[in-house]
Amino acid sequence: NAGVTQTPKFQVLKTGQSMTLQCAQDMNHNSMYWYRQDPGMGLRLIYYSASEGTTDKGEVPNGYNVSRLNKREFSLRLESAAPSQTSVYFCASSEDRVDTNYGYTFGSGTRLTVV
Amino acid sequence: EDQVTQSPEALRLQEGESSSLNCSYTVSGLRGLFWYRQDPGKGPEFLFTLYSAGEEKEKERLKATLTKKESFLHITAPKPEDSATYLCGSGGSNYKLTFGKGTLLTVNP
């Protein structure tokens, strides 16, 4: 099925460990995004990539890095995980910077716990 | 700065009891007002896009409307399977979607 695939679905890290969240889309979309979702805070943009080869900071970029590996893949890296990064992470994609038909297509999320 | 505020934060209805969810937005150059549904443990799922004041769209028991400052998601005769978090997002001239915090809807049988 076409869509956005995120791996892993669940992860537990110890404080200070590093990890990379993977995201791939098969809809030939130009733009990709990483959000985090916390109770009472809604969806907050971490980083986005308007097109292959470009990345920009969103609302809450501190502690994260991203790589737009190719048009399909956009990864999010935590270099030194902190308990404050415990969250649900969503990757999304859109045909253009704002797809005026559907907004974004979201993946199913990665549930990350940092202990 | 674009802002989206949703109310109420949570809404509990009896099956068949109609109601509305509110989304107030402040955005320059609105390119679209989006409604999503999110079930527990899943990613948001697209419902509607509204582009201009006065526009309405319907899907089963849901109808979304748009004014220059607000959007409403009307739920007519809801069923328990309509229980979910409903997210509103605005797309503005900065080419990004700004989301509200969502309304958690619970429909009791």
Short mmCIF file of C-alpha atoms in Angstrom, two decimals:
data_model
loop_
_atom_site.label_atom_id
_atom_site.label_comp_id
_atom_site.label_asym_id
_atom_site.label_seq_id
_atom_site.Cartn_x
_atom_site.Cartn_y
_atom_site.Cartn_z
CA ASN A 1 0.00 0.00 0.00
CA ALA A 2 1.24 3.49 -0.87
CA GLY A 3 2.07 5.70 2.05
CA VAL A 4 4.62 6.71 4.65
CA THR A 5 6.53 3.98 6.48
CA GLN A 6 8.30 4.62 9.78
CA THR A 7 10.71 2.33 11.60
CA PRO A 8 10.96 1.31 14.35
CA LYS A 9 7.43 1.46 15.80
CA PHE A 10 8.67 1.34 19.40
CA GLN A 11 12.02 2.10 21.00
CA VAL A 12 13.41 2.44 24.52
CA LEU A 13 16.70 4.29 24.93
CA LYS A 14 18.88 5.08 27.86
CA THR A 15 19.84 8.69 28.47
CA GLY A 16 22.83 9.58 26.32
CA GLN A 17 22.29 6.88 23.71
CA SER A 18 21.88 7.77 20.06
CA MET A 19 19.49 6.45 17.47
CA THR A 20 18.07 7.19 14.04
CA LEU A 21 14.38 7.10 13.16
CA GLN A 22 13.75 6.08 9.59
CA CYS A 23 11.03 7.32 7.27
CA ALA A 24 10.27 6.42 3.67
CA GLN A 25 7.44 7.43 1.33
CA ASP A 26 6.47 5.87 -1.97
CA MET A 27 4.16 8.61 -3.29
CA ASN A 28 6.89 10.57 -5.10
CA HIS A 29 6.30 13.49 -2.77
CA ASN A 30 8.74 16.38 -2.77
CA SER A 31 8.38 17.53 0.83
CA MET A 32 8.87 15.58 4.05
CA TYR A 33 8.48 16.47 7.72
CA TRP A 34 9.22 15.25 11.22
CA TYR A 35 6.80 16.07 14.05
CA ARG A 36 6.65 15.13 17.67
CA GLN A 37 3.38 14.74 19.54
CA ASP A 38 3.15 15.13 23.30
CA PRO A 39 0.07 15.13 25.54
CA GLY A 40 -1.39 18.62 25.75
CA MET A 41 1.12 20.01 23.24
CA GLY A 42 -0.25 18.83 19.92
CA LEU A 43 1.90 18.24 16.87
CA ARG A 44 5.11 20.27 16.80
CA LEU A 45 7.37 20.50 13.77
CA ILE A 46 10.97 19.42 14.38
CA TYR A 47 12.51 19.62 10.92
CA TYR A 48 11.29 19.62 7.37
CA SER A 49 12.65 19.13 3.88
CA ALA A 50 10.89 21.12 1.19
CA SER A 51 12.69 19.19 -1.53
CA GLU A 52 15.49 16.70 -2.00
CA GLY A 53 18.77 18.23 -0.85
CA THR A 54 17.26 20.83 1.47
CA THR A 55 16.40 20.75 5.16
CA ASP A 56 15.16 23.46 7.54
CA LYS A 57 14.49 23.79 11.24
CA GLY A 58 10.98 23.77 12.56
CA GLU A 59 9.59 24.81 15.92
CA VAL A 60 11.56 22.42 18.19
CA PRO A 61 14.84 21.38 16.46
CA ASN A 62 17.20 21.32 19.45
CA GLY A 63 18.70 17.89 20.11
CA TYR A 64 17.85 16.55 16.66
CA ASN A 65 19.47 16.27 13.25
CA VAL A 66 17.99 15.17 9.95
CA SER A 67 19.14 13.78 6.63
CA ARG A 68 17.20 13.80 3.39
CA LEU A 69 18.90 10.75 1.95
CA ASN A 70 17.03 10.86 -1.36
CA LYS A 71 13.56 11.82 -2.53
CA ARG A 72 11.99 8.85 -0.70
CA GLU A 73 13.79 8.86 2.63
CA PHE A 74 14.07 11.36 5.48
CA SER A 75 15.74 10.29 8.73
CA LEU A 76 15.75 11.87 12.18
CA ARG A 77 18.72 11.38 14.48
CA LEU A 78 18.97 11.83 18.22
CA GLU A 79 22.68 12.17 19.02
CA SER A 80 22.39 12.03 22.82
CA ALA A 81 18.90 11.13 23.95
CA ALA A 82 17.33 12.92 26.91
CA PRO A 83 14.18 12.06 28.89
CA SER A 84 12.58 15.24 27.46
CA GLN A 85 12.70 13.57 24.05
CA THR A 86 10.27 10.87 25.17
CA SER A 87 7.45 11.35 22.68
CA VAL A 88 5.63 9.96 19.69
CA TYR A 89 7.37 10.92 16.46
CA PHE A 90 5.51 11.23 13.19
CA CYS A 91 6.94 11.52 9.73
CA ALA A 92 4.80 13.09 7.03
CA SER A 93 5.08 13.94 3.37
CA SER A 94 3.31 16.16 0.87
CA GLU A 95 3.44 16.66 -2.87
CA ASP A 96 4.47 20.28 -2.41
CA ARG A 97 5.31 22.47 0.55
CA VAL A 98 1.65 22.60 1.35
CA ASP A 99 -0.38 20.10 -0.58
CA THR A 100 -3.57 22.06 -0.97
CA ASN A 101 -5.60 18.93 -1.56
CA TYR A 102 -4.61 16.68 1.32
CA GLY A 103 -2.22 18.59 3.50
CA TYR A 104 0.18 15.95 4.70
CA THR A 105 0.16 12.15 4.62
CA PHE A 106 1.35 10.79 7.96
CA GLY A 107 3.11 7.63 8.99
CA SER A 108 1.92 5.51 11.89
CA GLY A 109 4.48 6.90 14.33
CA THR A 110 7.47 5.83 16.44
CA ARG A 111 6.89 5.67 20.17
CA LEU A 112 10.17 6.57 21.86
CA THR A 113 10.87 6.34 25.57
CA VAL A 114 14.11 7.66 27.04
CA VAL A 115 14.90 6.40 30.53
CA GLU B 1 3.05 33.71 13.47
CA ASP B 2 0.32 31.30 12.43
CA GLN B 3 -1.86 30.02 15.28
CA VAL B 4 -4.56 27.40 15.54
CA THR B 5 -6.71 26.91 18.64
CA GLN B 6 -9.16 24.05 19.03
CA SER B 7 -12.01 23.79 21.51
CA PRO B 8 -13.13 22.04 23.53
CA GLU B 9 -10.10 19.97 24.51
CA ALA B 10 -12.37 17.02 25.20
CA LEU B 11 -16.01 16.29 24.42
CA ARG B 12 -18.13 13.40 25.62
CA LEU B 13 -21.38 12.66 23.79
CA GLN B 14 -24.08 10.06 23.94
CA GLU B 15 -24.69 8.10 20.78
CA GLY B 16 -26.99 10.18 18.57
CA GLU B 17 -26.24 13.46 20.35
CA SER B 18 -25.09 15.97 17.72
CA SER B 19 -22.46 18.61 18.45
CA SER B 20 -19.70 20.74 16.94
CA LEU B 21 -15.95 21.11 17.35
CA ASN B 22 -14.34 24.51 16.89
CA CYS B 23 -11.06 25.51 15.24
CA SER B 24 -10.01 29.16 15.40
CA TYR B 25 -7.11 30.17 13.19
CA THR B 26 -4.87 33.13 12.57
CA VAL B 27 -2.87 32.68 9.41
CA SER B 28 -1.65 34.93 6.65
CA GLY B 29 -2.49 33.81 3.16
CA LEU B 30 -4.61 30.78 3.96
CA ARG B 31 -3.88 28.00 1.49
CA GLY B 32 -6.14 25.49 3.14
CA LEU B 33 -7.79 24.53 6.42
CA PHE B 34 -7.41 20.81 7.07
CA TRP B 35 -9.23 18.41 9.34
CA TYR B 36 -7.73 15.11 10.39
CA ARG B 37 -8.90 12.21 12.52
CA GLN B 38 -6.45 10.40 14.78
CA ASP B 39 -7.18 7.07 16.43
CA PRO B 40 -5.16 5.92 19.47
CA GLY B 41 -1.75 4.61 18.47
CA LYS B 42 -2.06 5.73 14.86
CA GLY B 43 -1.07 8.63 12.67
CA PRO B 44 -3.50 11.39 11.67
CA GLU B 45 -5.82 10.50 8.80
CA PHE B 46 -7.01 13.15 6.34
CA LEU B 47 -10.70 14.12 6.41
CA PHE B 48 -11.29 17.48 4.68
CA THR B 49 -9.68 20.49 3.11
CA LEU B 50 -11.50 23.85 3.05
CA TYR B 51 -10.17 26.75 1.02
CA SER B 52 -12.44 29.76 1.36
CA ALA B 53 -15.03 31.26 3.69
CA GLY B 54 -18.47 29.79 3.14
CA GLU B 55 -17.19 26.45 1.90
CA GLU B 56 -18.68 23.25 3.34
CA LYS B 57 -17.73 19.60 2.92
CA GLU B 58 -19.44 16.46 4.16
CA LYS B 59 -18.47 12.88 4.78
CA GLU B 60 -20.93 10.50 6.39
CA ARG B 61 -21.86 12.04 9.77
CA LEU B 62 -19.26 14.81 9.54
CA LYS B 63 -19.61 18.25 8.00
CA ALA B 64 -16.85 20.85 8.00
CA THR B 65 -17.51 24.55 7.51
CA LEU B 66 -15.23 27.56 7.20
CA THR B 67 -15.47 31.26 8.01
CA LYS B 68 -12.72 33.87 7.83
CA LYS B 69 -11.65 33.13 11.40
CA GLU B 70 -13.03 29.72 12.33
CA SER B 71 -13.83 26.28 11.12
CA PHE B 72 -16.40 23.95 12.63
CA LEU B 73 -16.62 20.20 12.44
CA HIS B 74 -20.25 19.27 12.93
CA ILE B 75 -21.00 15.72 14.01
CA THR B 76 -24.57 14.58 13.39
CA ALA B 77 -25.97 11.60 15.29
CA PRO B 78 -22.53 10.28 16.23
CA LYS B 79 -21.76 6.62 16.78
CA PRO B 80 -19.15 5.08 19.11
CA GLU B 81 -16.87 4.48 16.12
CA ASP B 82 -16.60 8.26 15.69
CA SER B 83 -14.61 8.38 18.94
CA ALA B 84 -11.15 9.76 18.12
CA THR B 85 -9.03 12.89 18.39
CA TYR B 86 -9.86 15.44 15.70
CA LEU B 87 -7.05 17.71 14.58
CA CYS B 88 -7.30 20.98 12.72
CA GLY B 89 -4.41 22.41 10.73
CA SER B 90 -3.96 25.59 8.70
CA GLY B 91 -1.66 25.97 5.72
CA GLY B 92 -0.47 29.52 5.22
CA SER B 93 1.85 31.57 3.07
CA ASN B 94 4.87 30.09 4.87
CA TYR B 95 4.01 26.83 3.14
CA LYS B 96 3.78 24.85 6.36
CA LEU B 97 0.90 23.32 8.28
CA THR B 98 0.26 24.60 11.80
CA PHE B 99 -1.83 22.27 13.95
CA GLY B 100 -4.07 22.80 16.92
CA LYS B 101 -3.82 20.55 19.98
CA GLY B 102 -6.87 18.57 19.00
CA THR B 103 -10.26 17.69 20.46
CA LEU B 104 -10.68 14.25 22.04
CA LEU B 105 -14.18 13.05 21.18
CA THR B 106 -15.74 10.17 23.09
CA VAL B 107 -19.12 8.82 22.00
CA ASN B 108 -20.78 6.54 24.52
CA PRO B 109 -23.27 3.86 23.39
#
